[in-house]
mmCIF file of N, CA and C in Angstrom:
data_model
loop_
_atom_site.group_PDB
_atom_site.id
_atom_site.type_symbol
_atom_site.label_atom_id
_atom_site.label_comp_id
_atom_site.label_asym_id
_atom_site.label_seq_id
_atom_site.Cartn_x
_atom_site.Cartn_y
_atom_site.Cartn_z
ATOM 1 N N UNK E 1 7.098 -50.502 -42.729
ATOM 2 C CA UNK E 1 8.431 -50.983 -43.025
ATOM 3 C C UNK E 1 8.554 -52.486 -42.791
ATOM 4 N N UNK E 2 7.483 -53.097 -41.905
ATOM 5 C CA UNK E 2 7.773 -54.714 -41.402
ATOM 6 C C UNK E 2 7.804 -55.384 -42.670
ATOM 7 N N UNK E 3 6.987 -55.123 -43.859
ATOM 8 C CA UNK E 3 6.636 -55.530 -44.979
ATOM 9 C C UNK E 3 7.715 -55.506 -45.791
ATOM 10 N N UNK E 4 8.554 -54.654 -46.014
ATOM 11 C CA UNK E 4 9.859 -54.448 -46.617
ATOM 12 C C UNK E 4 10.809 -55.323 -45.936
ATOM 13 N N UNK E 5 10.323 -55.845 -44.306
ATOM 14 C CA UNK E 5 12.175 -56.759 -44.133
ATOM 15 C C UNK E 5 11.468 -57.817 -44.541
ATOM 16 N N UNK E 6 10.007 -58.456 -44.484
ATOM 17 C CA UNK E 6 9.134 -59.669 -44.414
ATOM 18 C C UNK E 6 9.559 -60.130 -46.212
ATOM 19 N N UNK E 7 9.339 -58.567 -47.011
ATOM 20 C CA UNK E 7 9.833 -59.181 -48.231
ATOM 21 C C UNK E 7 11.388 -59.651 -48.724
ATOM 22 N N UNK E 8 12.313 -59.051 -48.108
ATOM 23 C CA UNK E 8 13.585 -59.067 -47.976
ATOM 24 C C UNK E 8 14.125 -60.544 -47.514
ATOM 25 N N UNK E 9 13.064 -60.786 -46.313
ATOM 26 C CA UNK E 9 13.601 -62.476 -45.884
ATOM 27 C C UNK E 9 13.112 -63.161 -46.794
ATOM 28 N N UNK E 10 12.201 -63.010 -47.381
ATOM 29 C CA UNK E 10 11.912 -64.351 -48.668
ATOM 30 C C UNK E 10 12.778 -64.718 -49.688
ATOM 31 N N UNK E 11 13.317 -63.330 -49.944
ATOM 32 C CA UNK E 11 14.451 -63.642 -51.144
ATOM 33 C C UNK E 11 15.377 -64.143 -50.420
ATOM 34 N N UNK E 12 15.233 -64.899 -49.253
ATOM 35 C CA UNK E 12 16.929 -65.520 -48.850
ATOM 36 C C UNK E 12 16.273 -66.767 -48.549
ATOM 37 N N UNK E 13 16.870 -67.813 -48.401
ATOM 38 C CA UNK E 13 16.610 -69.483 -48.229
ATOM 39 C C UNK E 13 16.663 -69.715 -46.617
ATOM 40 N N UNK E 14 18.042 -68.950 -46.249
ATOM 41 C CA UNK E 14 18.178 -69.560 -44.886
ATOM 42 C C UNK E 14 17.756 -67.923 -44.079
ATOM 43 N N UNK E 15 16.444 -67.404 -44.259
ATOM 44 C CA UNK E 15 15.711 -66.073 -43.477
ATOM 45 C C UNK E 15 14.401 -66.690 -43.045
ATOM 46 N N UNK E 16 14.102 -67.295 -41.977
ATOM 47 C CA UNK E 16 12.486 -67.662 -41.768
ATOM 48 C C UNK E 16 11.852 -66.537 -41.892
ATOM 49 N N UNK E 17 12.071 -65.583 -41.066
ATOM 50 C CA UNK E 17 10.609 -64.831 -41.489
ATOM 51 C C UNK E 17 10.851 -62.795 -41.974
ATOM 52 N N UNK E 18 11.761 -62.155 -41.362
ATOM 53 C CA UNK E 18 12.248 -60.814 -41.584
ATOM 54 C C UNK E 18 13.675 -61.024 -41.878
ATOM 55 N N UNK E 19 14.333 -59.870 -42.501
ATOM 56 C CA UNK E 19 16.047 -59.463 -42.872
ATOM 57 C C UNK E 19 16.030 -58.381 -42.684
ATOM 58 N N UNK E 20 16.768 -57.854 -41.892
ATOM 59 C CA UNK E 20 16.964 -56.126 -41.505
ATOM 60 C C UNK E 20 18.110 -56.166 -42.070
ATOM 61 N N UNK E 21 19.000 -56.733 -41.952
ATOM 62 C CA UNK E 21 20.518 -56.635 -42.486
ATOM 63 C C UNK E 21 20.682 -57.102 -43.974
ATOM 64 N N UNK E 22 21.921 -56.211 -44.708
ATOM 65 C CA UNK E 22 21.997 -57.111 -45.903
ATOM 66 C C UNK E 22 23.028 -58.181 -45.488
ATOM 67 N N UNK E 23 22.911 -59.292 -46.618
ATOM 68 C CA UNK E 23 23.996 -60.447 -45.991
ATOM 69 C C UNK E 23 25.328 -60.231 -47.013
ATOM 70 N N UNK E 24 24.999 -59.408 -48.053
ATOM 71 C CA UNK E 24 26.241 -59.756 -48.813
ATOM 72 C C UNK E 24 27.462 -59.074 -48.132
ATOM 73 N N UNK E 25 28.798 -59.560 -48.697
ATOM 74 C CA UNK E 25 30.255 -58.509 -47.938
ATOM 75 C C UNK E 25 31.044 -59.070 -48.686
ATOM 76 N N UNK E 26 31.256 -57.736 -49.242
ATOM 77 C CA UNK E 26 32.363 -57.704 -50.515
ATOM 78 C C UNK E 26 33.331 -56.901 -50.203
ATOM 79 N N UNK E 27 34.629 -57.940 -49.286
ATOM 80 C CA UNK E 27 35.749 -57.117 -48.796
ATOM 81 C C UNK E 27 36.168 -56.548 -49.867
ATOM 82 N N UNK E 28 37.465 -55.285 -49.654
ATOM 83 C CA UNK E 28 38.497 -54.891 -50.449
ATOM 84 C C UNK E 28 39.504 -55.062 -49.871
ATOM 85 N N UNK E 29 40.507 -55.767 -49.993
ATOM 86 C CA UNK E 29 42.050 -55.809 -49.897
ATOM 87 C C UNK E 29 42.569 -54.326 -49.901
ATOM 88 N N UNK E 30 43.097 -54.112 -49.018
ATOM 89 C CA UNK E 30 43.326 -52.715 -48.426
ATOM 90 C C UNK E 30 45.392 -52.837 -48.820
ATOM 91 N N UNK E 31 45.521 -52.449 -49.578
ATOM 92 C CA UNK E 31 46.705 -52.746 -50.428
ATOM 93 C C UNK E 31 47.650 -51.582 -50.303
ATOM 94 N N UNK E 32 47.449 -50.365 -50.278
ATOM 95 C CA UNK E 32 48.058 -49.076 -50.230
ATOM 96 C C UNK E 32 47.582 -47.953 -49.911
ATOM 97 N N UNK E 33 48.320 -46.989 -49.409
ATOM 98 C CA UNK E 33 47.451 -46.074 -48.314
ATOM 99 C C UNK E 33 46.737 -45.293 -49.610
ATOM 100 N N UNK E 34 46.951 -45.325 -50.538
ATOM 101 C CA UNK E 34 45.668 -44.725 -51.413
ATOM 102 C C UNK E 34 44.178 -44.902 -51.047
ATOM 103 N N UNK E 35 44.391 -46.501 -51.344
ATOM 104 C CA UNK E 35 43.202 -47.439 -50.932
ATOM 105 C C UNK E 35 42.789 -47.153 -49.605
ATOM 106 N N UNK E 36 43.568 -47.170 -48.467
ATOM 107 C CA UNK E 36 42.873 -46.866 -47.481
ATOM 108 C C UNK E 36 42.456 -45.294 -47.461
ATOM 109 N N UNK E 37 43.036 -44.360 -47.524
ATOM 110 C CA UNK E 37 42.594 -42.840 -47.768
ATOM 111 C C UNK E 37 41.167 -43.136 -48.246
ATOM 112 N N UNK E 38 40.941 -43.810 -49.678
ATOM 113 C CA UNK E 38 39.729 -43.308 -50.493
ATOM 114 C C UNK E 38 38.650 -43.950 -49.433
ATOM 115 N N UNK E 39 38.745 -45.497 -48.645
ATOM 116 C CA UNK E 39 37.821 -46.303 -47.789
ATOM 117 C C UNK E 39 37.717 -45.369 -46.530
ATOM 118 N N UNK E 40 38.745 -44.812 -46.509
ATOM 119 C CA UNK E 40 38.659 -43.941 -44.778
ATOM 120 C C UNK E 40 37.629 -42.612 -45.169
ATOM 121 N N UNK E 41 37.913 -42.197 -46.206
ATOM 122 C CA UNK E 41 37.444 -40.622 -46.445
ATOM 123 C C UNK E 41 35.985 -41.253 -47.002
ATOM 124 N N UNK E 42 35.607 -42.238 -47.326
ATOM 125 C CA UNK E 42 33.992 -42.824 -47.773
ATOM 126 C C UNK E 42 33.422 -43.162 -46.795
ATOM 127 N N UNK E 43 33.968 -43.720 -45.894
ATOM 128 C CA UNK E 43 33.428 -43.667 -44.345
ATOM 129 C C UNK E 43 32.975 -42.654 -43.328
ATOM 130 N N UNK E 44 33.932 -41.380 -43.806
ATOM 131 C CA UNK E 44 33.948 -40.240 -42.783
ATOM 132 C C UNK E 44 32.299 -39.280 -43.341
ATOM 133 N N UNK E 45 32.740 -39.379 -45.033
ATOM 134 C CA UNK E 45 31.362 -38.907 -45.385
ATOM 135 C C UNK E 45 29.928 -39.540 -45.596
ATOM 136 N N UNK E 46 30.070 -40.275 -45.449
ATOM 137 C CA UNK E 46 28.946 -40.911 -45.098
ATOM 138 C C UNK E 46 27.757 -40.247 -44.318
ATOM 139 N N UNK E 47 27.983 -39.944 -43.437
ATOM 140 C CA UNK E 47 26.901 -38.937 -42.039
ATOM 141 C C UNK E 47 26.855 -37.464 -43.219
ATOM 142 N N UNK E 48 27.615 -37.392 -43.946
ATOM 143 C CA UNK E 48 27.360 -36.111 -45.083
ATOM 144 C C UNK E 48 26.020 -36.578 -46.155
ATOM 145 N N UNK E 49 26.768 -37.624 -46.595
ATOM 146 C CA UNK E 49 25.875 -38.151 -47.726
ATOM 147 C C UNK E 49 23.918 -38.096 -47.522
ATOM 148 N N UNK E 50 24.181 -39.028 -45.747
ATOM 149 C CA UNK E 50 22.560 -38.941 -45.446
ATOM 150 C C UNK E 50 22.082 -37.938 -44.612
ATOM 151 N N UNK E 51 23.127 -36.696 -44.572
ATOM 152 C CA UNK E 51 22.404 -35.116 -44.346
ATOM 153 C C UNK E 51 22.229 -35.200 -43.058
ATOM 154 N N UNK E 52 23.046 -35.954 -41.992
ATOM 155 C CA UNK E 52 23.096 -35.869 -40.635
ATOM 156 C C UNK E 52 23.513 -34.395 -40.340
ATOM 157 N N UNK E 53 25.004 -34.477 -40.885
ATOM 158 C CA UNK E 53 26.127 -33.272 -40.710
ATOM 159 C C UNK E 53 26.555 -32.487 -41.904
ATOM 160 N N UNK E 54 27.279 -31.362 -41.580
ATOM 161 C CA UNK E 54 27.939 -30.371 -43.106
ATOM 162 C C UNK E 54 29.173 -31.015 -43.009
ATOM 163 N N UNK E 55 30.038 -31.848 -41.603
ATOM 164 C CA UNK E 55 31.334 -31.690 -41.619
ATOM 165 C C UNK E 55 31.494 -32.839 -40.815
ATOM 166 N N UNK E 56 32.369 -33.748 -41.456
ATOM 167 C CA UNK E 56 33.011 -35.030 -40.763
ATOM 168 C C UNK E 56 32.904 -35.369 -38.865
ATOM 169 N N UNK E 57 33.700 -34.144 -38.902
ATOM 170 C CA UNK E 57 33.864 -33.822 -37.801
ATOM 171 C C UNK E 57 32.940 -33.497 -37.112
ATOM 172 N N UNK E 58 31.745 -33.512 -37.204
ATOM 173 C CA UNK E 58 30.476 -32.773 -36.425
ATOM 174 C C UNK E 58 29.870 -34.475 -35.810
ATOM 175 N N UNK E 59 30.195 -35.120 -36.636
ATOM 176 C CA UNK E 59 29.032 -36.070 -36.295
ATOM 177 C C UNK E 59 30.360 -37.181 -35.552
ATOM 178 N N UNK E 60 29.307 -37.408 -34.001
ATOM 179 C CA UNK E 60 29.981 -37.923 -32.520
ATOM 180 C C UNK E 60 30.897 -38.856 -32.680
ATOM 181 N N UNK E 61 30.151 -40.199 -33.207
ATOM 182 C CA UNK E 61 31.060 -41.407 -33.756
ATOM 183 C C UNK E 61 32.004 -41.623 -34.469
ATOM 184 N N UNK E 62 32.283 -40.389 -35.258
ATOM 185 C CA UNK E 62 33.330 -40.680 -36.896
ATOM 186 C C UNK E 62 34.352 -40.486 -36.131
ATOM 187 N N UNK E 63 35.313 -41.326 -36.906
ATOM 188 C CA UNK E 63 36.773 -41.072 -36.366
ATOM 189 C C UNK E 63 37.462 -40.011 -37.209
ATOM 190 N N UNK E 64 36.555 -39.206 -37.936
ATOM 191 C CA UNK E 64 37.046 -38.121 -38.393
ATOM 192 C C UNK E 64 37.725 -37.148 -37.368
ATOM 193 N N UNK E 65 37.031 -37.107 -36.660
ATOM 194 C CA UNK E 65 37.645 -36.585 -34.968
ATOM 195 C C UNK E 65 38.565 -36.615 -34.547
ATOM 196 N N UNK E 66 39.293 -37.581 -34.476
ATOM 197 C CA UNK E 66 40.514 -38.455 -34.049
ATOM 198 C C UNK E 66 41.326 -37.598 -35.589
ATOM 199 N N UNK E 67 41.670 -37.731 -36.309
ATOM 200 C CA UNK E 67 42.560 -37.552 -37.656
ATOM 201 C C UNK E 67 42.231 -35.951 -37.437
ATOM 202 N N UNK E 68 41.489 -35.268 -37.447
ATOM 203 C CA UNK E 68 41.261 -33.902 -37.272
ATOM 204 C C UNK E 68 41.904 -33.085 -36.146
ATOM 205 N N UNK E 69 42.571 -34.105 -35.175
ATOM 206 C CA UNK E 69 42.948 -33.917 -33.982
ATOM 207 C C UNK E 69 41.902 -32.466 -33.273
ATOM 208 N N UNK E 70 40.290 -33.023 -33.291
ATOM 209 C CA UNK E 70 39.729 -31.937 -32.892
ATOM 210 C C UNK E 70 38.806 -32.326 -31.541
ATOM 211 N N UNK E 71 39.144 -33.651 -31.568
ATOM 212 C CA UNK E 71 38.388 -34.199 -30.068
ATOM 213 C C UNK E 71 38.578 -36.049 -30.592
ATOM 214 N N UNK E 72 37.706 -36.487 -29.316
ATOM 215 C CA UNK E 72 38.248 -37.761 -29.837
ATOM 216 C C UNK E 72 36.633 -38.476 -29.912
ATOM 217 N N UNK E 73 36.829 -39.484 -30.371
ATOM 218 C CA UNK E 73 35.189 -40.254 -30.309
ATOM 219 C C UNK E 73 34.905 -40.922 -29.305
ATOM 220 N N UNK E 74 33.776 -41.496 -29.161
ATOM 221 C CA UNK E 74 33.321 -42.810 -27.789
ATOM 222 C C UNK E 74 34.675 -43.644 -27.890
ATOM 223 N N UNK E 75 35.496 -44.195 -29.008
ATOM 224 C CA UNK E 75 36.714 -44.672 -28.877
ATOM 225 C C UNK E 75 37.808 -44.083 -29.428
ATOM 226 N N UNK E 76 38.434 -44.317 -28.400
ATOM 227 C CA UNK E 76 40.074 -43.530 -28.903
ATOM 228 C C UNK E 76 41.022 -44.440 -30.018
ATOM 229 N N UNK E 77 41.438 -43.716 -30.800
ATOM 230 C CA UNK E 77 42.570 -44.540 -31.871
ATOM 231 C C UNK E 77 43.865 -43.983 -31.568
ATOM 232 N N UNK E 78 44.629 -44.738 -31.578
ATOM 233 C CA UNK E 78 46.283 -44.680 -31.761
ATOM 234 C C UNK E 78 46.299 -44.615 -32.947
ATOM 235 N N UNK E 79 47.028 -43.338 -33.184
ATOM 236 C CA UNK E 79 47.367 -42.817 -34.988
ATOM 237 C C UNK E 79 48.348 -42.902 -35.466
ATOM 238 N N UNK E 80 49.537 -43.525 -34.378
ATOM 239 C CA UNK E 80 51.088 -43.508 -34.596
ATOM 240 C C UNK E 80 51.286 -44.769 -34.598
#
């Protein structure tokens, strides 16, 4: 895998030698709770997508937890 970040830093100018991270960030203006629903619920599945968990809620970190009112995560959210 060293070979994959070693190639990754070349394609950037300011990477001397590895890139583990990507650099791009392409906010979205979070405009209406639509918008946030669809960003919140793409977040929650995520740990689905890469076959961690069957269910939002299974996996420790998601704040699916918190909205599920089924436990809470390493951090607590105020939902009100």
């Amino acid at each position: 895998m060293l070979w994959l970040f070693k190639k990754a830093g070349k394609k950037n100018s300011n990477v001397k030698f590895r890139q583990f991270w990507q650099q791009n960030n392409k906010p979205v203006e979070i405009w209406s709770l639509k918008v946030f629903e669809q960003k919140l619920n793409y977040i929650h599945n995520n740990p689905i997508e890469t076959g961690f968990v069957n269910n939002p809620v299974d996996w420790k970190y998601s704040s699916a937890r918190n909205y599920a009112d089924n436990d809470h995560t390493i951090l607590e959210m105020d939902l009100n």
